[in-house]
mmCIF file of C-alpha atoms in Angstrom:
data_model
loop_
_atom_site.group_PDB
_atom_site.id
_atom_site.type_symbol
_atom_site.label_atom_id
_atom_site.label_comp_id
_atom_site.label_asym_id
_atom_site.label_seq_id
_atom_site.Cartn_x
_atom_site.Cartn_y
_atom_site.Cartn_z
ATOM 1 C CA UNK A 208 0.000 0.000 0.000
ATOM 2 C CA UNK A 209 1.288 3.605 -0.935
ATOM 3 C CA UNK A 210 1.394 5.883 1.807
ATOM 4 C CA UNK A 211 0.897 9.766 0.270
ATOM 5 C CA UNK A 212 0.580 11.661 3.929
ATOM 6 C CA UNK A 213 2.480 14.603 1.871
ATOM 7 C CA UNK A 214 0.920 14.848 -1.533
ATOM 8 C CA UNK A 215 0.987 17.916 -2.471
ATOM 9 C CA UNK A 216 3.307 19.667 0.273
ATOM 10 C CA UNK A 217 6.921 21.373 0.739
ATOM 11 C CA UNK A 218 9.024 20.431 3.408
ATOM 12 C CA UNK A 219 12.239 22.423 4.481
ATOM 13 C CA UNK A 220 15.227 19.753 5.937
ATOM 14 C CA UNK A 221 18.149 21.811 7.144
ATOM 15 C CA UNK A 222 21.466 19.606 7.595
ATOM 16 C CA UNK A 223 20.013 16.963 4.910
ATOM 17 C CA UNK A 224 22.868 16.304 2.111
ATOM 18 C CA UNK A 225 23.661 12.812 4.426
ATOM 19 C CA UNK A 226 22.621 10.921 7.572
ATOM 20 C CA UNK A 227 19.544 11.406 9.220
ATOM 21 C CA UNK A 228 18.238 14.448 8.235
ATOM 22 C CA UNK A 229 18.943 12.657 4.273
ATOM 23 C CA UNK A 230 16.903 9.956 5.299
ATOM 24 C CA UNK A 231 14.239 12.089 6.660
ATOM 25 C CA UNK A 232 14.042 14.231 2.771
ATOM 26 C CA UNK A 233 14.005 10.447 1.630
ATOM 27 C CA UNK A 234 10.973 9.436 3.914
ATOM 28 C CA UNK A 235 9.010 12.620 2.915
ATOM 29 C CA UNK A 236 9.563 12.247 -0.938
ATOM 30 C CA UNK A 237 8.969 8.339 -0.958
ATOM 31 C CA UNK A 238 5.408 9.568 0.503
ATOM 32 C CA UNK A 239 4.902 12.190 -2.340
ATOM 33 C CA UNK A 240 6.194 15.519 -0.816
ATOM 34 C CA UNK A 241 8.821 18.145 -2.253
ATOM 35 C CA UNK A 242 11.688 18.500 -0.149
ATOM 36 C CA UNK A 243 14.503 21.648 0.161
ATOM 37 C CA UNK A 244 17.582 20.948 1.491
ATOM 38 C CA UNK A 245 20.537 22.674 2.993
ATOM 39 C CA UNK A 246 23.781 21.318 3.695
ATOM 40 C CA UNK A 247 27.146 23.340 4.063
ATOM 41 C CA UNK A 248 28.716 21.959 0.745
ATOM 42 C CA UNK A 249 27.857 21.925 -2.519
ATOM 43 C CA UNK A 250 29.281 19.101 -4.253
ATOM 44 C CA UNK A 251 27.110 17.003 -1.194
ATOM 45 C CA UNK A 252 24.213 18.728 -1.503
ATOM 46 C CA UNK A 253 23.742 18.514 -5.196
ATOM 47 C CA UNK A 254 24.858 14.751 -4.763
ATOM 48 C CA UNK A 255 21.438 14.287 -2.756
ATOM 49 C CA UNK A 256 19.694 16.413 -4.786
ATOM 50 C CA UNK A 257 20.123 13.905 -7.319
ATOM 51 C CA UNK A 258 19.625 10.734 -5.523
ATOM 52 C CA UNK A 259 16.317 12.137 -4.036
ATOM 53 C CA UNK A 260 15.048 13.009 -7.730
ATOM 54 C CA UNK A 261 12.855 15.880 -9.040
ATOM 55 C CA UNK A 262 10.875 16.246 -6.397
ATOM 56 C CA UNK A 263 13.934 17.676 -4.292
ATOM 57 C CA UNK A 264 16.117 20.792 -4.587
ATOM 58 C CA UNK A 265 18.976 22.271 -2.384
ATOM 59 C CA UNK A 266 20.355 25.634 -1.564
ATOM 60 C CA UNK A 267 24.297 24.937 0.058
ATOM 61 C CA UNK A 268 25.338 26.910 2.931
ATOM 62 C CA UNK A 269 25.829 27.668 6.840
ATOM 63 C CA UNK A 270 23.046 27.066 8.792
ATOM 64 C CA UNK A 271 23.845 30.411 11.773
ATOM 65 C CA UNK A 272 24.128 32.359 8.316
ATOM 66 C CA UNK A 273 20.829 35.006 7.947
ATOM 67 C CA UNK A 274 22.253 35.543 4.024
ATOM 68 C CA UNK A 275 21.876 31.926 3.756
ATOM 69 C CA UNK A 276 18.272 31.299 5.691
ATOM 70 C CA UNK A 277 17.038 34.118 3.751
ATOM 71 C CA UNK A 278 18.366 32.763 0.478
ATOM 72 C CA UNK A 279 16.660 29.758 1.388
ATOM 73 C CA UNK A 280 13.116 31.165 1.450
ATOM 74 C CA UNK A 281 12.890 33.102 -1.679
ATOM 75 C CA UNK A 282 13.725 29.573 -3.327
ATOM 76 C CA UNK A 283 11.353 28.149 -1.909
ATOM 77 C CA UNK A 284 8.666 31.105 -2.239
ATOM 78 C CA UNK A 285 9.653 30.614 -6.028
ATOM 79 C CA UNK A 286 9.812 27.147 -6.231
ATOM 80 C CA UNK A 287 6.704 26.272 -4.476
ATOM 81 C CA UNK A 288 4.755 29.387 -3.089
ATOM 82 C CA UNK A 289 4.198 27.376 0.047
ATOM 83 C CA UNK A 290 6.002 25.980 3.356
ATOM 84 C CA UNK A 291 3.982 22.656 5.108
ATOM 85 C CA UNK A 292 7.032 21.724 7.442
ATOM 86 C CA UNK A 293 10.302 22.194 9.107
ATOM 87 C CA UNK A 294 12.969 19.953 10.442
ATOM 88 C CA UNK A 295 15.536 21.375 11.833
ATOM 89 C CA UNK A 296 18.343 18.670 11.686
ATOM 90 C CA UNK A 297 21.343 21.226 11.347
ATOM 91 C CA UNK A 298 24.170 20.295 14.174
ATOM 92 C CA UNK A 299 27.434 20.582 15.595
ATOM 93 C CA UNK A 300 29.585 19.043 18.542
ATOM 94 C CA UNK A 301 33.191 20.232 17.474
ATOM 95 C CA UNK A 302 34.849 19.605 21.038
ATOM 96 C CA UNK A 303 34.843 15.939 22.809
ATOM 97 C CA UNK A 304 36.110 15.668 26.412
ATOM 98 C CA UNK A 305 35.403 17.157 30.079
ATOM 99 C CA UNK A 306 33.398 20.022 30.351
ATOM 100 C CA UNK A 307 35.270 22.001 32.261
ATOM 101 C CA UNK A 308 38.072 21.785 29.729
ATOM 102 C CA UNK A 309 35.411 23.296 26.468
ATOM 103 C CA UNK A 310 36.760 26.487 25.161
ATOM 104 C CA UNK A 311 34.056 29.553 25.630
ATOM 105 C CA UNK A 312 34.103 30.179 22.210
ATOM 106 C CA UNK A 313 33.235 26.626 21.579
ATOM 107 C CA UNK A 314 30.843 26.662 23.593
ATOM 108 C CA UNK A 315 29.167 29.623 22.174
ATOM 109 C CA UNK A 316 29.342 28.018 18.370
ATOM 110 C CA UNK A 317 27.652 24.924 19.620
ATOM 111 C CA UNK A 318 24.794 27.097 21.069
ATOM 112 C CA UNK A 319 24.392 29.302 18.270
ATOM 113 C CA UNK A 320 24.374 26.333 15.829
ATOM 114 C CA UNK A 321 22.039 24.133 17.650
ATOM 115 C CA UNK A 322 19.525 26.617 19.676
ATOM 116 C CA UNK A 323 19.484 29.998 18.484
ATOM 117 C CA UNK A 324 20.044 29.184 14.696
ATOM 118 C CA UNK A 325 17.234 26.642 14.921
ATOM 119 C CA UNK A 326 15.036 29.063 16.584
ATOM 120 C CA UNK A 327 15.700 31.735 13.779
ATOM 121 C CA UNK A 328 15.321 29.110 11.070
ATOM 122 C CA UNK A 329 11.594 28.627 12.791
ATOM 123 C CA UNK A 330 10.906 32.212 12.576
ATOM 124 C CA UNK A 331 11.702 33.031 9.054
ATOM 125 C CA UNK A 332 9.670 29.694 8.173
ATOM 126 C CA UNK A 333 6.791 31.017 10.120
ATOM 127 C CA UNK A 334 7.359 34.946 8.722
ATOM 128 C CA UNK A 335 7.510 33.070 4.975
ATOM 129 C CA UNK A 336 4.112 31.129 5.755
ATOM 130 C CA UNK A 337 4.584 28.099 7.753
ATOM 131 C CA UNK A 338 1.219 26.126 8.164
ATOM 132 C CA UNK A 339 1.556 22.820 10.054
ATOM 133 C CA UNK A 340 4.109 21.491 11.592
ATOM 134 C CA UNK A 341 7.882 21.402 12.767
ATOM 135 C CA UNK A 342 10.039 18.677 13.961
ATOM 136 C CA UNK A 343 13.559 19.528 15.649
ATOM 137 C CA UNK A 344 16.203 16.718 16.023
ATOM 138 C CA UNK A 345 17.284 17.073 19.447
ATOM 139 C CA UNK A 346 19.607 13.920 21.414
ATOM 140 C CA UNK A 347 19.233 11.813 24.069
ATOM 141 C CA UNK A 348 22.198 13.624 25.043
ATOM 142 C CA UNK A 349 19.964 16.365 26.640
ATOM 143 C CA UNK A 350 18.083 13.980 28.506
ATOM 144 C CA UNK A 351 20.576 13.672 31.318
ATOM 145 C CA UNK A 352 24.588 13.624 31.568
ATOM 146 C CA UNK A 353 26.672 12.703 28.552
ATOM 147 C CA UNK A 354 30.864 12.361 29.176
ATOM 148 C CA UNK A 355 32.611 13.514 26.162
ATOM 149 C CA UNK A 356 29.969 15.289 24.379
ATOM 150 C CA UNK A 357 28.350 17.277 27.495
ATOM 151 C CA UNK A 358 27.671 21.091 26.132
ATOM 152 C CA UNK A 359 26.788 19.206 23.136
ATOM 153 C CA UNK A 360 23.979 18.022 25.496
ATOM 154 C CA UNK A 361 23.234 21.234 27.138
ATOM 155 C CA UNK A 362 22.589 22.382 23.650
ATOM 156 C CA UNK A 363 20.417 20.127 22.971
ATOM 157 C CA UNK A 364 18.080 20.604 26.570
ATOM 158 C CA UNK A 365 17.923 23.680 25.425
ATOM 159 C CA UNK A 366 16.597 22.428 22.263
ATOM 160 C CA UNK A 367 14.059 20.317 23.791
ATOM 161 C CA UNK A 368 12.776 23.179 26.264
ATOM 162 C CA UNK A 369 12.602 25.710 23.042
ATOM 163 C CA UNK A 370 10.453 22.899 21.613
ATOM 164 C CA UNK A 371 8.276 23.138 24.365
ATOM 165 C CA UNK A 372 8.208 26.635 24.307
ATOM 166 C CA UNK A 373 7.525 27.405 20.633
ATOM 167 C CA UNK A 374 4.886 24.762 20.740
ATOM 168 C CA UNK A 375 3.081 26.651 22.844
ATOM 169 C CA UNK A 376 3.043 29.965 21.387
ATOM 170 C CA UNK A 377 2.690 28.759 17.716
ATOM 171 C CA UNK A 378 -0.420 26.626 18.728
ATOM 172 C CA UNK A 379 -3.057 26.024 17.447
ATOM 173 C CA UNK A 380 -2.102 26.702 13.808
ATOM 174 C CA UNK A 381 1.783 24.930 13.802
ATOM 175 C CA UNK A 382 2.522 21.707 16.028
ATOM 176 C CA UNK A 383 5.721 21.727 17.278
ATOM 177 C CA UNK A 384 7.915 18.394 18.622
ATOM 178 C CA UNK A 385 11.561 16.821 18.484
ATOM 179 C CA UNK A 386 12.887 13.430 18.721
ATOM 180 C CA UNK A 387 15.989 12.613 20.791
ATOM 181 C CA UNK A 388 17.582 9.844 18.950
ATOM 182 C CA UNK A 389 20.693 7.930 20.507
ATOM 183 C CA UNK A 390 23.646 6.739 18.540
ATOM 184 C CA UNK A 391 22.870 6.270 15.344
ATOM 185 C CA UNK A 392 25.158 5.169 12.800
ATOM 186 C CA UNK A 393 26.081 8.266 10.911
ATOM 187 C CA UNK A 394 29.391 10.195 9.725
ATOM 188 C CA UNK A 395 28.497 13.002 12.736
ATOM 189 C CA UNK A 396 28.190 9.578 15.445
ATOM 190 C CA UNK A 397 31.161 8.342 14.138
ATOM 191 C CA UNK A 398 33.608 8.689 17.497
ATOM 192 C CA UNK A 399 30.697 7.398 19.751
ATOM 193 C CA UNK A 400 31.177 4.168 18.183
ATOM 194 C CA UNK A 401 33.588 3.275 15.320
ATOM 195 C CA UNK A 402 35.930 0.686 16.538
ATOM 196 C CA UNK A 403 34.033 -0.667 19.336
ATOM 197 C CA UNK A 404 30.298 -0.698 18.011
ATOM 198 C CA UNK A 405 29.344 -4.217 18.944
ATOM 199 C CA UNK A 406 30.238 -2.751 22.715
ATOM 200 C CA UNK A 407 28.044 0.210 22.521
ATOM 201 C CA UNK A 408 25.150 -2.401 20.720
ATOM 202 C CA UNK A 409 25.360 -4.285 23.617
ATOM 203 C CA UNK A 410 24.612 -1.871 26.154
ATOM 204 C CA UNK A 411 21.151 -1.223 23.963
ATOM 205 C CA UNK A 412 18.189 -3.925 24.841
ATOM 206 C CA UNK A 413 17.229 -4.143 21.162
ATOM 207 C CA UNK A 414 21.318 -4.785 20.458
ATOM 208 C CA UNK A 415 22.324 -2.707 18.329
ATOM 209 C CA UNK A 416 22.605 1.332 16.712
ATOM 210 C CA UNK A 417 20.048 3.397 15.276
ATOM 211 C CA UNK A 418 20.100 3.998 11.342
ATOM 212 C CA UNK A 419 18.592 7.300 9.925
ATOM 213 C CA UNK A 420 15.668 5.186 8.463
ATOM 214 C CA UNK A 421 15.009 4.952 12.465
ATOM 215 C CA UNK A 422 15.005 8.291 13.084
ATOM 216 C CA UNK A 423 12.992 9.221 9.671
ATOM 217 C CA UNK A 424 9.903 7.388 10.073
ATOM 218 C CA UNK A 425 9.038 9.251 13.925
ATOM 219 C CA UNK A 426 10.089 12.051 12.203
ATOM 220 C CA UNK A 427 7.737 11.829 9.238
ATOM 221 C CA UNK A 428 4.892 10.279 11.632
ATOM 222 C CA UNK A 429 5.332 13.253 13.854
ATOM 223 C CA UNK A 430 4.895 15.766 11.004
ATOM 224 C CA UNK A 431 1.906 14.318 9.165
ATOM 225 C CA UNK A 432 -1.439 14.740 10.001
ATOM 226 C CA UNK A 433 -1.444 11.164 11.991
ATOM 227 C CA UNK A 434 0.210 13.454 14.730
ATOM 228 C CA UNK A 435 -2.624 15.739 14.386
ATOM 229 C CA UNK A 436 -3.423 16.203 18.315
ATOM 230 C CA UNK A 437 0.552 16.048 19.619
ATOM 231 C CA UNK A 438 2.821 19.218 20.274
ATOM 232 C CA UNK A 439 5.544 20.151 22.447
ATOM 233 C CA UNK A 440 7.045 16.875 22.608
ATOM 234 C CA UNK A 441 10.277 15.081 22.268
ATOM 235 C CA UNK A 442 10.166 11.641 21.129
ATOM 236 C CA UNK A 443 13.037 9.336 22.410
ATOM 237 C CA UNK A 444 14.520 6.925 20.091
ATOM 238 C CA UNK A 445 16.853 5.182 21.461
ATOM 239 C CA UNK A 446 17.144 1.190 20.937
ATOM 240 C CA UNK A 447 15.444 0.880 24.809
ATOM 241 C CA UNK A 448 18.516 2.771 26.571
ATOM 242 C CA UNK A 449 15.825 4.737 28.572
ATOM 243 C CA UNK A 450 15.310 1.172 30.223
ATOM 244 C CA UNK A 451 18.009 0.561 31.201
ATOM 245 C CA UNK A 452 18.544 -0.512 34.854
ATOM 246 C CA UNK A 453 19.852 1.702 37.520
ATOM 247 C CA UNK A 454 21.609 -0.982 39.412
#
C-alpha cells in the first residue's frame, strides 16, 4: 500500500545532504512531498539532490548564516509558493572531552548552531508562511549527563525546552515536537562508536545502533497529520537505553 501523507506539500530539511536528516528528505519524498535541502557543501548537496530526484532541490550553505536562511526562502517562495514543514536537523559538537576543559568560544558556536540558529530558522519559516508542523532533532544527550559530548547536550536541553516553548506559542495553527535519537550510525556519530560498536550495541536492549531510516519514520509520523493532536514533545529513540537498569 502507498502511503501519500504529503501529496501535495513542501518540506524544508536543514542539515540533509547525508545521515539522518537525508533519510528524513528520503521518507518525505517516498510519501509524495517536495523537499529543500541545505547542507554546508555543494558538491554534497547537489549529490542528494540527485539521488532524491525531481521532487527535491537544495540551496548549500551555513546554517547560523541570515544571508543563507534568507536565500533559502525566496527559493522556496519561487519554487513552491508554500512551506507545510520544518525539520531542523542542522548540528554541531566540534569539542569531545570534560566540560570544564570546552573552550568559551566553543561553547558559544555549539549554542548558536544548535539553539538559536534553529530558533531563527523557525521564525523566518513562520514569517515566509509556515502552516503545520515542525520537527527539531534534538539527542538523548539532553536527557541527562553525557561524558565527552556534554555542552553538546546542554545544547540540545535547550533544544528540547525551546520545543516546548515554541509549541506553545505557535499553537493552534503549527505543532511543534523533536525526537531525541541515541547513537545512530552516521558520519556526525562516528567517534561514539567506530571501533568498538558491537560494545556500545550491547549496552542497547534491542542490540544494536540506530540507522537514519530509524530516526525518519518518527520524524515523518510526527509531522503528518497522523500526529494531528501532539505538540511540544520530544520523542526518544533510542534502541530501549531509557530502560536501562539503575543498578
Amino acid at each position: 500500500m502507498t502511503i501519500d501523507r504529503f501529496d501535495g506539500t513542501a518540506t524544508l530539511v536543514t542539515g540533509a545532504s547525508r545521515g539522518i536528516g537525508f533519510a528524513i528528505a528520503q521518507r518525505i519524498v517516498d510519501e509524495g512531498g517536495s523537499v529543500v535541502i541545505t547542507g554546508r557543501k555543494q558538491e554534497a548537496l547537489d549529490a542528494a539532490v540527485a539521488e532524491l530526484g525531481p521532487a527535491a532541490s537544495g540551496v548549500a550553505g551555513r546554517s547560523d548564516d541570515a544571508e543563507h536562511r534568507a536565500a533559502v526562502f525566496a527559493h522556496i517562495a519561487e519554487r513552491h509558493g508554500r512551506l507545510d514543514h520544518l525539520v531542523n536537523n542542522t548540528g554541531i559538537n566540534p569539542v569531545y572531552g570534560p566540560i570544564v576543559d570546552i573552550e568559551a568560544e566553543a561553547a558559544r558556536k555549539i549554542l548558536e548552531v544548535n539553539v538559536v540558529a534553529t530558533l531563527d530558522w523557525t521564525r523566518s519559516a513562520v514569517a515566509a508562511g509556515l502552516s503545520r508542523s515542525v520537527v527539531n532533532i534534538a539527542s538523548v544527550a539532553g536527557l541527562g549527563a553525557s561524558p565527552g559530548i556534554a555542552f553538546y547536550g546542554i545544547s540540545k536541553a535547550a533544544l528540547i525546552n525551546l520545543t516546548a516553548q515554541l509549541a506553545y506559542e505557535l499553537a493552534p495553527a503549527i505543532r511543534v515536537n523533536a525526537v531525541a535519537p541515541a547513537v545512530v550510525k552516521t558520519a556526525f556519530a562516528r567517534a561514539l562508536y567506530e571501533g568498538h560498536e558491537d560494545e556500545v550495541s550491547a549496552t542497547y536492549p534491542l542490540r544494536r545502533l540506530g540507522e537514519p531510516d530509524d530516526v525518519a519514520g518518527p520524524v515523518a509520523f510526527l509531522l503528518s497529520q497522523d500526529a494531528a493532536w501532539i505538540t511540544g514533545q520530544t520523542l526518544a529513540i533510542d534502541g530501549g537505553a531509557g530502560i536501562r537498569p539503575l543498578a
